[in-house]
XYZ file of C-alpha atoms in Angstrom:
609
model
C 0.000 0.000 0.000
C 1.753 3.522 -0.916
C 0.553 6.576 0.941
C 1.258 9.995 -0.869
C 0.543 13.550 0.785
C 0.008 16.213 -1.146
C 0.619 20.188 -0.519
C -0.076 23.480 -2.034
C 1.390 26.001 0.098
C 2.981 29.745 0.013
C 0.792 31.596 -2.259
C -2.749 31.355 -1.869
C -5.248 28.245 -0.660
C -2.586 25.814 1.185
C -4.381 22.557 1.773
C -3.245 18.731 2.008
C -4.566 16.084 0.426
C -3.794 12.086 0.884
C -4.127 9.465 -1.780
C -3.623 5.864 -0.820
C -3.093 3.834 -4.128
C -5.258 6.062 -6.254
C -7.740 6.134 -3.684
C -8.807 9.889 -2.379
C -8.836 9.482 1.592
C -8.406 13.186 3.040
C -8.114 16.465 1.740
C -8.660 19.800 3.245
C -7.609 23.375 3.088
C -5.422 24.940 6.054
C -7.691 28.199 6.543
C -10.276 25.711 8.098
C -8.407 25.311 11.105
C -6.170 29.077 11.048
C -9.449 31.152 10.588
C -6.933 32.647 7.929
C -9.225 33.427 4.971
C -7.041 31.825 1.870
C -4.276 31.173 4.387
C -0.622 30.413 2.518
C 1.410 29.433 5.496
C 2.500 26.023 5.595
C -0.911 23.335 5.923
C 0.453 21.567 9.167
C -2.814 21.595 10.411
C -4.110 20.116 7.357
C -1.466 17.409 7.277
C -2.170 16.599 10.803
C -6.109 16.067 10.000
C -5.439 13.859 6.847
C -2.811 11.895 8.378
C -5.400 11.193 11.452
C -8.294 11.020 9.131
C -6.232 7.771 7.421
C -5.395 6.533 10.813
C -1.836 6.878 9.765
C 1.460 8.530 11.127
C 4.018 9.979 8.977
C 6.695 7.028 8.755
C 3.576 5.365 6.576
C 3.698 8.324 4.260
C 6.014 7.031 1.170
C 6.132 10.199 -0.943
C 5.246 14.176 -0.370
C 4.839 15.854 -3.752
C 4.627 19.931 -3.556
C 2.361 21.229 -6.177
C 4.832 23.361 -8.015
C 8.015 24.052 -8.455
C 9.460 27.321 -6.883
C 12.890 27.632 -8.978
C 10.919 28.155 -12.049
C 8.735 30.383 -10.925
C 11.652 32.175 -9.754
C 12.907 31.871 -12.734
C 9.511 33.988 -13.765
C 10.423 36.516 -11.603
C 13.683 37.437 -12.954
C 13.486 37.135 -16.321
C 9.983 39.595 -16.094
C 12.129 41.655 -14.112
C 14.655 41.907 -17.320
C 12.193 41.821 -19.623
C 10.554 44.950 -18.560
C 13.527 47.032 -16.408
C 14.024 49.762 -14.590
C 10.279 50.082 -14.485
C 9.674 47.076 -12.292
C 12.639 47.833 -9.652
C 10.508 49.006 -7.062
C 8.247 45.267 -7.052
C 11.432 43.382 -7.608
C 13.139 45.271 -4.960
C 10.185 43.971 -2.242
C 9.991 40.219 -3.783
C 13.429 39.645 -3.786
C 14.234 39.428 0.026
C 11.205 36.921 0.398
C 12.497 34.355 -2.489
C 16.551 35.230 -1.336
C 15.395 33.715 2.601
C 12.451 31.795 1.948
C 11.544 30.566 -1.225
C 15.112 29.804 -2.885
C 15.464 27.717 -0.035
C 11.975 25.966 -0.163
C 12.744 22.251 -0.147
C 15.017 22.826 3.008
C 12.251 24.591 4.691
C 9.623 22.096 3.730
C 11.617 19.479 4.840
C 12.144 21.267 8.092
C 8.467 22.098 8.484
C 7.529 18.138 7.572
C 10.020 17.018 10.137
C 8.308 19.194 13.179
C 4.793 17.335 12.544
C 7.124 14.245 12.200
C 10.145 13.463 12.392
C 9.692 10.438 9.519
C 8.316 13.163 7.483
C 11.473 15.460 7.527
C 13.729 13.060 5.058
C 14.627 15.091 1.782
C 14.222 12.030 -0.350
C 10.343 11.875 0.053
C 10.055 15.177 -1.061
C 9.244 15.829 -5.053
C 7.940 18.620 -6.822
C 4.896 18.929 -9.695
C 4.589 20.943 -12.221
C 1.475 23.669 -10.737
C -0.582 22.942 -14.039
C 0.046 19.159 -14.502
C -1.245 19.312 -10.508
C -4.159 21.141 -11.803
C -4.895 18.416 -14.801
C -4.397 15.800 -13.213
C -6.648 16.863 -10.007
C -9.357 17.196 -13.023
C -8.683 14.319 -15.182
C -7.966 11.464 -12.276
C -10.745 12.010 -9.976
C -13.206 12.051 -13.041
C -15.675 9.440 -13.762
C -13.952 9.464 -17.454
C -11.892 6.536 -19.275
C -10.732 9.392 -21.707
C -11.087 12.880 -21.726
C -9.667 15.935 -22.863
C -7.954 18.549 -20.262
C -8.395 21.743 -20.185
C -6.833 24.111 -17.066
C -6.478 28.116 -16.905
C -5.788 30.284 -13.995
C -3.533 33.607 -13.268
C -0.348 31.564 -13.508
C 1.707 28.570 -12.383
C 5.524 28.557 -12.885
C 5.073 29.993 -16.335
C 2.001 28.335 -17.719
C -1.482 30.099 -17.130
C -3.379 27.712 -19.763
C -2.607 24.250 -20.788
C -4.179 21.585 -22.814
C -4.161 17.706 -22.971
C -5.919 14.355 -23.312
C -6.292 11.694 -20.064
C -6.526 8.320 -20.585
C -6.519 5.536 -18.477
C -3.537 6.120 -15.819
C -1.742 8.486 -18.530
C -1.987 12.044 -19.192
C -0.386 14.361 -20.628
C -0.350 18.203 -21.916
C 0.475 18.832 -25.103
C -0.188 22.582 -25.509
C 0.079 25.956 -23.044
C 0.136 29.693 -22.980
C 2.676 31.303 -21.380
C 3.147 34.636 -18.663
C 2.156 37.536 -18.624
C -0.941 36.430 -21.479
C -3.353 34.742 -18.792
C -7.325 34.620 -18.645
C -7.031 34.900 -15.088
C -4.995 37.781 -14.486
C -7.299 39.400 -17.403
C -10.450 39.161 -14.973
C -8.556 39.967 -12.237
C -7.369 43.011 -13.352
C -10.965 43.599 -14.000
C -12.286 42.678 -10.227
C -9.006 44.601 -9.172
C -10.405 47.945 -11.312
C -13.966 47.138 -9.527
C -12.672 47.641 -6.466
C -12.633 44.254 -4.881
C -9.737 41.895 -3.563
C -7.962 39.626 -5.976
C -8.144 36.578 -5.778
C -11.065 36.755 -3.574
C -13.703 38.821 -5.180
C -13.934 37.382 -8.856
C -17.078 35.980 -7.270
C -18.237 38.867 -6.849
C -17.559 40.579 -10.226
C -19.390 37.419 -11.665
C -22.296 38.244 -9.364
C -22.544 41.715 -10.658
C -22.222 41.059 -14.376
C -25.805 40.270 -15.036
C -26.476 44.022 -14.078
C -25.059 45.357 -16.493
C -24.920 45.485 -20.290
C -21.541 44.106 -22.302
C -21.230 47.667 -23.504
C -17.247 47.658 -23.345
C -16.552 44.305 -24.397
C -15.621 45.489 -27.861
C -13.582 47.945 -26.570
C -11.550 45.229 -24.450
C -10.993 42.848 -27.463
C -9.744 46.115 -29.735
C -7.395 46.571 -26.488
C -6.812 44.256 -24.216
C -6.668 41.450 -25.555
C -6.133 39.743 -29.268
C -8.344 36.730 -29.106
C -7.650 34.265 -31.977
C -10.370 31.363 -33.191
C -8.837 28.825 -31.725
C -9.263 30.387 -28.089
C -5.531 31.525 -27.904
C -4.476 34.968 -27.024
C -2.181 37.839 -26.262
C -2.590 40.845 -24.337
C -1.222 44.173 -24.806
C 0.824 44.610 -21.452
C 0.359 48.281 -21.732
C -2.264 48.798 -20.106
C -1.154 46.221 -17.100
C 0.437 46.812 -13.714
C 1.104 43.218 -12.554
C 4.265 42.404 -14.561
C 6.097 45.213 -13.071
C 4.313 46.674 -10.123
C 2.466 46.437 -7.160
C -1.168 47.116 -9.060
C -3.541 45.359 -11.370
C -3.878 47.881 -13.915
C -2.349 51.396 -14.445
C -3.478 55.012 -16.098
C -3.623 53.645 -19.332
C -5.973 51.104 -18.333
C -8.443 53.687 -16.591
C -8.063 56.156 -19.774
C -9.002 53.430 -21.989
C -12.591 53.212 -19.896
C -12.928 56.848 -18.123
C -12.885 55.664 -14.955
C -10.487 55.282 -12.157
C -10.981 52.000 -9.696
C -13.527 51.983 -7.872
C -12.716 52.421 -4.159
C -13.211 49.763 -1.993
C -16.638 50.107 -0.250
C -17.631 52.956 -1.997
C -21.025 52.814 -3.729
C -21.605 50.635 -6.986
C -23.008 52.480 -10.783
C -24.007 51.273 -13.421
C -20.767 51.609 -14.600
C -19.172 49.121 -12.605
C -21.987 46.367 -13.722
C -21.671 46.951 -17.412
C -17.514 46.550 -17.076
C -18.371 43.569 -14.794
C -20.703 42.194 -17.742
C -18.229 43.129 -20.271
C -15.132 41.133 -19.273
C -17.671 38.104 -18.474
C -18.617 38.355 -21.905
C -15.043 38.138 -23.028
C -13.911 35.449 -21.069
C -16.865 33.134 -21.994
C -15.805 33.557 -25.306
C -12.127 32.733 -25.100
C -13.055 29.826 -22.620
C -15.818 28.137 -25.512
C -13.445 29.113 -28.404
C -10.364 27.115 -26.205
C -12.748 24.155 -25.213
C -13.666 24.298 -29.031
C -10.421 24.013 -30.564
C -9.576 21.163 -28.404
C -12.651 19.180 -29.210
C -11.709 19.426 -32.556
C -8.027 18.280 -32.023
C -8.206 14.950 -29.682
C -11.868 13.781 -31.207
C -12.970 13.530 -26.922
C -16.076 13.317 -25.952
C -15.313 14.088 -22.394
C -13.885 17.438 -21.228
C -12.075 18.068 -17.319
C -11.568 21.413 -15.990
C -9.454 22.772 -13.152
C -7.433 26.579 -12.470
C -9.365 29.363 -10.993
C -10.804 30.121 -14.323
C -13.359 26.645 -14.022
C -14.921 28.222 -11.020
C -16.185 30.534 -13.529
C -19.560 28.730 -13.490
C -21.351 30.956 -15.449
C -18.496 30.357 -18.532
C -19.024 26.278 -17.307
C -22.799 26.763 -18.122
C -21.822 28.013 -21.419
C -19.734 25.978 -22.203
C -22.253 22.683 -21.526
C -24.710 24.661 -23.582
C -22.377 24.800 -26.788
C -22.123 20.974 -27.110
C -18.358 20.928 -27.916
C -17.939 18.001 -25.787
C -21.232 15.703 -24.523
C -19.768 15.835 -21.008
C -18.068 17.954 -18.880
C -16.161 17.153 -15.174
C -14.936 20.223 -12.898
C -12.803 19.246 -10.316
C -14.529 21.160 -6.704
C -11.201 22.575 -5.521
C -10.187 23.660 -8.726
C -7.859 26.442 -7.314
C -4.697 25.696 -5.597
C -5.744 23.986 -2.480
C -6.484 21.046 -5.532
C -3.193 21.379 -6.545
C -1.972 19.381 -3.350
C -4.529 16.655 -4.726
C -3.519 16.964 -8.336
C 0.120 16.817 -6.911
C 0.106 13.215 -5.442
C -2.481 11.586 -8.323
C -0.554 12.510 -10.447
C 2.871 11.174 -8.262
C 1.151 7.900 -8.126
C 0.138 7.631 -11.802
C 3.025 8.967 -13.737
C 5.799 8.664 -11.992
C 5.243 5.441 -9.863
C 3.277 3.991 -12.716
C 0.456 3.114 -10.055
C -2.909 1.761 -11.887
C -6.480 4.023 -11.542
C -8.934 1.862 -9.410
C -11.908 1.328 -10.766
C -14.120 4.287 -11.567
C -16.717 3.110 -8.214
C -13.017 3.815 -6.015
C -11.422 7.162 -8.097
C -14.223 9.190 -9.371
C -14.880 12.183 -6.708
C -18.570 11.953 -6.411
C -18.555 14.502 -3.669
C -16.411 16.782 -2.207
C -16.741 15.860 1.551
C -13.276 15.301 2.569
C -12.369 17.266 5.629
C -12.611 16.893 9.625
C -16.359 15.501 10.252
C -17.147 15.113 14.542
C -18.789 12.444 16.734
C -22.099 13.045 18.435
C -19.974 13.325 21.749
C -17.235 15.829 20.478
C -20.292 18.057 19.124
C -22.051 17.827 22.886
C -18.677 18.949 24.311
C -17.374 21.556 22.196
C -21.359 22.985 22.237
C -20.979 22.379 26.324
C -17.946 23.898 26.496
C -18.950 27.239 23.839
C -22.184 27.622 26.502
C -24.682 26.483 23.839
C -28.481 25.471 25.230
C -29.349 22.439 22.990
C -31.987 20.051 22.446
C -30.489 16.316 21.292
C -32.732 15.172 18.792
C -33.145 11.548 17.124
C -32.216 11.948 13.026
C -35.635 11.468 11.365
C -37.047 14.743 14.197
C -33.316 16.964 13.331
C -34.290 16.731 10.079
C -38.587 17.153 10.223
C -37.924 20.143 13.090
C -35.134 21.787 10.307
C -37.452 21.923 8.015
C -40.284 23.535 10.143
C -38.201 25.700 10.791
C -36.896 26.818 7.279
C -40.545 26.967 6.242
C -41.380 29.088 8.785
C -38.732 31.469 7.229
C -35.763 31.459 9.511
C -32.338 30.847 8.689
C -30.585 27.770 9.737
C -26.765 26.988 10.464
C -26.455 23.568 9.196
C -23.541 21.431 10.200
C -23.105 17.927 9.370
C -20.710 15.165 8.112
C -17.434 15.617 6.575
C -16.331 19.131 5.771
C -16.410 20.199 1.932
C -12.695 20.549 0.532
C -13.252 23.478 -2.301
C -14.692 26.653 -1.696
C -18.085 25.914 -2.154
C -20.407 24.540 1.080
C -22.200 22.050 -0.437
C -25.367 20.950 2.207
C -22.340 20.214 5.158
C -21.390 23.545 6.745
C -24.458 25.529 4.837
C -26.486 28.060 5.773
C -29.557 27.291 4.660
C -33.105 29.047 3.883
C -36.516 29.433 2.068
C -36.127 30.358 -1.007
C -39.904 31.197 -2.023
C -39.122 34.575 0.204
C -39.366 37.140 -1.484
C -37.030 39.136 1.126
C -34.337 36.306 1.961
C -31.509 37.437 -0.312
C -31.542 40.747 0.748
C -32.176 39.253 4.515
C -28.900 37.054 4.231
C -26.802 39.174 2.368
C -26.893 41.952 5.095
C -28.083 40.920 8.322
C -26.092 37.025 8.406
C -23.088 37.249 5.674
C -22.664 41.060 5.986
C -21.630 41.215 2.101
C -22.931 43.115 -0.614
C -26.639 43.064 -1.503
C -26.593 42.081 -4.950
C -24.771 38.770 -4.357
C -26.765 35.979 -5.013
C -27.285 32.734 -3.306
C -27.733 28.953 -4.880
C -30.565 26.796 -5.311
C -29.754 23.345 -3.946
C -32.267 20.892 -5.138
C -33.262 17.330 -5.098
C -31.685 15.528 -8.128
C -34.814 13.781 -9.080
C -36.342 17.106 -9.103
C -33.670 19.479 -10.995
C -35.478 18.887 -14.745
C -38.591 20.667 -13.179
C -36.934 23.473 -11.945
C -33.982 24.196 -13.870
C -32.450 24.428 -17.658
C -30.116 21.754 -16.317
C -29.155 19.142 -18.848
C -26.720 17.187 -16.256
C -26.123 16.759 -12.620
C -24.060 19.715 -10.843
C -23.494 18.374 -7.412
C -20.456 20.803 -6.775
C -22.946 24.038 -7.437
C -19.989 24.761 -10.711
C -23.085 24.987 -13.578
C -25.260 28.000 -13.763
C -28.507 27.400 -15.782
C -31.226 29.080 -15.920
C -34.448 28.828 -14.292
C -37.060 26.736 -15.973
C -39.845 28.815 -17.513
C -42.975 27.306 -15.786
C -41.444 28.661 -12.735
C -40.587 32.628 -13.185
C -42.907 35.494 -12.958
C -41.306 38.268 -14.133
C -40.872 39.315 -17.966
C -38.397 38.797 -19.821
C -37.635 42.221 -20.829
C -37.663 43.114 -16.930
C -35.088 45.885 -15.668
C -31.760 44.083 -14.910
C -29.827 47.313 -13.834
C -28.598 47.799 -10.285
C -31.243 50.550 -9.515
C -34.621 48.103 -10.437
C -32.770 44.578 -10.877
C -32.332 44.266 -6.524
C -36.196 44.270 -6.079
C -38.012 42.487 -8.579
C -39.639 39.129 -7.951
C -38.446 37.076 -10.567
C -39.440 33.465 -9.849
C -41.174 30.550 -7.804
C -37.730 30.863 -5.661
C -36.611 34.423 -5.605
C -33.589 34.231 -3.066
C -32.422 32.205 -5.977
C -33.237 33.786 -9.173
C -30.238 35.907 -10.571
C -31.361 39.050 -12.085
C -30.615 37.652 -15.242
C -33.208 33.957 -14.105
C -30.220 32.101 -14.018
C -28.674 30.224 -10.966
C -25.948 28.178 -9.308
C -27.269 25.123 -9.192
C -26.363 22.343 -6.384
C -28.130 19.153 -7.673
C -28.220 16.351 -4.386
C -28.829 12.852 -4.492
C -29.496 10.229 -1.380
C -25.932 8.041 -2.572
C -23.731 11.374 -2.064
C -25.716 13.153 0.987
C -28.439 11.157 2.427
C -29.110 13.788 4.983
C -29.126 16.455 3.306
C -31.356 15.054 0.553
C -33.815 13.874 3.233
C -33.610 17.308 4.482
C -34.818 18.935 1.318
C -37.145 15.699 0.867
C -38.763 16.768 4.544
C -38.682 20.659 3.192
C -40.585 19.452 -0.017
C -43.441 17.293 1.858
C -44.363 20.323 3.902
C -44.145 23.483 0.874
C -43.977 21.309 -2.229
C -40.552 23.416 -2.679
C -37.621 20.543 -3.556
C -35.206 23.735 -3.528
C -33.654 25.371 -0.620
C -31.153 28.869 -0.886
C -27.382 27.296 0.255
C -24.870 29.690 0.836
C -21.650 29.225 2.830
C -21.604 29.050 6.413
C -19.431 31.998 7.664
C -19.059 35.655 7.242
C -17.530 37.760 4.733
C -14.040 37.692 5.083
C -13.406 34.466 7.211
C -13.457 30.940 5.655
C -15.813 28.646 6.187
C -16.803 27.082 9.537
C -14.840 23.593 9.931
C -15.660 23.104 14.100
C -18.776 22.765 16.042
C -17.601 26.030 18.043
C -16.681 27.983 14.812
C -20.369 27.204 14.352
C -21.873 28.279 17.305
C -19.417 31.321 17.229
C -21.157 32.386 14.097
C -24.653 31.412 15.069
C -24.472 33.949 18.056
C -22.225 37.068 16.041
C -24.970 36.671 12.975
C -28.714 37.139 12.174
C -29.104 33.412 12.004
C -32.095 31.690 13.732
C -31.641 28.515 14.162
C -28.207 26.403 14.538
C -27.920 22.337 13.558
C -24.878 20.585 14.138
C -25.092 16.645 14.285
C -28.433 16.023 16.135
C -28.341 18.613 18.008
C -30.755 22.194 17.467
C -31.024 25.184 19.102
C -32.956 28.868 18.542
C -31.343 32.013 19.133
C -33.796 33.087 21.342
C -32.854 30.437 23.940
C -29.503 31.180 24.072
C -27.742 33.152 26.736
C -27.536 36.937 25.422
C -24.270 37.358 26.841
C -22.918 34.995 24.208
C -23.817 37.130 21.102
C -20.560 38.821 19.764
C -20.297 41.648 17.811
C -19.344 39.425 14.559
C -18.871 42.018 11.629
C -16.836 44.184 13.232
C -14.125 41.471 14.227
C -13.897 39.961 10.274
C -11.393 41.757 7.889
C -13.149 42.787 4.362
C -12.658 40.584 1.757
């Protein structure tokens, strides 16, 4: 039996991730346990979990693979540097002491790092390095349910890649085309949600929330510009009107001339303006994504197609790109950012350089995404006894009837259960969950329980058995990565309605309004009794008392913190938030019974995202 661990670390999303012979057993993402939104320090808290999750210490681990490899990004660095002096001194000038004591040196102080958590763990020969987008592939292509497929993956950058191409089959895989720094997809939107005033690398949700506000007034203007988009879904962008190559900014002056605006401050109040640029570089980059997916349909003759790189949690370009047909299926992997590179990392370790065999598609393909710490019934009662919680213990058939009372009697409900998701998205385990026939509930959520922005929207998850009815959905979504639009028979507002920010926030659109974009599309969760029993009897329970097989999901946390992983990050959030009603395991309690000296002044103590 060979045990590999794999880690992302140092940038963005560290996680850990353990495969045992092919087999997925652990994975989760470090800001779980840190409270660090996006946390890049070292996982070891991660590692711990997945190495107790396997019932395993490190002496049993055989390999650690590191999801990229630092001297050719490095490399990167200096030859952009070159490329584009004096005028990027001043960035170089602040990176440089980082990579001269830390990264340089990263396999010693991996190694050193390993060895703390365990000793066994500290020996330089178990430690390899991937390449950042094979780990991205092959976190796509080897968890898939597919024989064959076609690979697509596209994010701000690796090493040098930011796109890359290939075909999966069997236990091989390999990449056969790329594009290259500084021409990346993802640094082109992100120098868009940059422009809008929000956090890269954080709020590209967000700018993909706003888009369906506005009109794609400028996206001529950014192909003219920008960007030189070819047929075959390659591309090159005109660095001009970039700061990111050589400084410590998105975009520059050129960049604002171009659309007579400076960025947006954050905080400040959205126009119009900001929803039509929003709507404009969507457009864009749902173009170059189908024209890529396209052109590579066309090349390898798949039928199949696997995505991972920030770029494939673009689910509104993912519903696109199922609606063109280029390929009869599609697989996103759930943590397609960098927290899946530690799982790309050591598939692909066991596959192409051990030569290890893929199990049979029942034992590799990642039906769900529940992967991280889950808790006994006891360690819940103890960490709720300990936070001061006033409970009642409930059998599971009356948790789940009494939850959805509850929900139908429009309150919102913390829902914790099972194995934590590993991904970004909270998919019916650490949820907050709600009506969605309320006509008031996104508005309700948005500022009284996430404290975020009102026009963010939330996602329908609904019964799989019951999707067709509801949605445009030709295929299952269970990771919420598809937007389609709502079926017909269930909106009530014209086509034609207003979609801009000033009439768009208050119009009624559907059956299930907390989950009708302004645009009747939605996120779509689709939940079946093999991947989430309790959750599907939940929504099961909510549908036998409203006839409703849909329920809003969003996230449970805050803006700005990551999502709950603990019982008492639950309850901590239950009493600093408008929620109502809390469920963790079998145990429920109501806000009103708890003690008032409890309640925390939540909002104020979570940095902005």
């Amino acid at each position: 039996m060979t045990s590999i661990l794999g880690i992302s670390a140092l940038y963005h999303d560290s996680a850990a991730a353990l495969v045992t012979d092919g087999r997925i057993v652990a994975a989760a993402q470090e800001e779980r346990f840190t409270r660090v939104k996006q946390d890049a320090s070292f996982p070891a808290n991660a590692i711990q979990y997945v190495l107790a999750e396997a019932g395993i210490s490190g002496s049993q681990i055989d390999h650690i693979v590191f999801y990229e490899k630092p001297f050719l990004k490095f490399e990167r660095l200096l030859d952009t540097y070159f490329a584009f002096a004096p005028s990027g001194f001043r960035s170089f000038r602040e990176a440089m002491p980082i990579w001269g004591r830390e990264k340089l040196f990263q396999r010693r102080l991996l190694g050193k790092a390993l060895g703390r958590i365990d000793p066994a763990m500290g020996d330089p020969e178990k430690l390899r390095f991937s390449d950042h987008h094979l780990s991205h592939a092959a976190s796509a292509f080897y968890p898939s349910p597919f024989e064959s497929a076609a690979v697509l993956t596209m994010d701000g950058v690796g090493e040098w890649t930011t796109t890359s191409a290939g075909v999966g089959s069997g236990s091989d895989l390999r990449i056969d085309r790329e594009l290259r720094f500084p021409h990346s997809l993802g640094l082109l939107y992100a120098a868009f949600t940059y422009h809008a005033g929000f956090k890269v690398n954080s709020g590209e949700y967000k700018l993909m929330g706003l888009a369906p506000y506005g009109e794609p007034r400028f996206a001529q203007r950014i192909l003219d510009n920008l960007i030189d988009l070819r047929e075959d879904g390659s591309f090159h962008l005109d660095q001009r009107y970039f700061n990111y190559c050589t400084g410590l900014t998105m975009t520059n002056a050129r960049f604002d001339a171009l659309f007579g605006r400076e960025r947006r401050e954050p905080e400040s109040p959205f126009e119009q303006f900001h929803a039509d640029m929003a709507a404009s570089i969507q457009q864009v980059t749902e173009l170059a994504v189908v024209r890529m997916a396209r052109d590579l349909a066309r090349r390898t003759g798949e039928n199949n197609l696997c995505l991972a790189g920030g770029v494939a949690l673009n689910c509104v370009a993912n519903g696109k790109l199922i609606a063109d047909g280029a390929f009869e299926n599609i697989w996103i992997q759930p943590a397609a950012g960098d927290a899946g590179g530690a799982l790309g990392a050591a598939l692909a370790y066991w596959h192409l350089e051990l030569g290890g065999e893929r199990p049979q598609p029942e034992a590799h393909a990642m039906r769900h995404a529940y992967l991280g710490p889950g808790y006994s019934g006891s360690e819940t009662q103890t960490a709720l006894d300990a936070a001061g919680a006033r409970y009642e213990l409930l059998t599971d058939d009356l948790v789940v009837d009494r939850t959805a009372q509850a929900l139908k009697a429009g309150k919102a409900v913390g829902w914790f259960q099972g194995r934590s998701e590993f991904g970004p998205r909270a998919l019916g385990n650490r949820s907050i969950l709600a009506d969605p026939r309320a006509p008031d509930m996104q508005r309700r959520l948005n500022l009284k329980i996430k404290f975020r922005e009102s026009f963010r929207p939330f996602a329908p998850a609904v019964l799989a058995e019951d999707a067709g009815d509801w949605f445009d959905l030709g295929e299952e979504s269970p990771f919420m990565l598809i937007t389609a639009p709502v079926a017909q028979a269930h909106r009530t507002a014209h086509a034609e309605h207003r979609r801009d920010l000033a009439h768009g926030l208050n119009t009624p659109l559907s059956d299930i309004p907390a989950v009708t974009h302004v645009d009747f599309s939605a996120r779509v969760q689709t939940v079946t009794a093999d991947d989430n029993p309790r959750f599907h009897s939940l929504l099961l329970a909510f549908k036998a008392h409203t006839g409703c097989p849909v329920l809003a999901n969003t996230s449970f946390n805050v803006r700005g913190e990551p999502i709950v992983q603990s019982p008492a990050d639950a309850f901590r959030c239950f009493m600093g938030t408008g929620l109502d009603v809390l469920v963790v395991g079998n145990c429920i309690m109501e806000k009103h019974q708890q003690d008032t000296k409890l309640a925390q002044s939540y909002a104020e103590e979570v940095p902005l995202d």
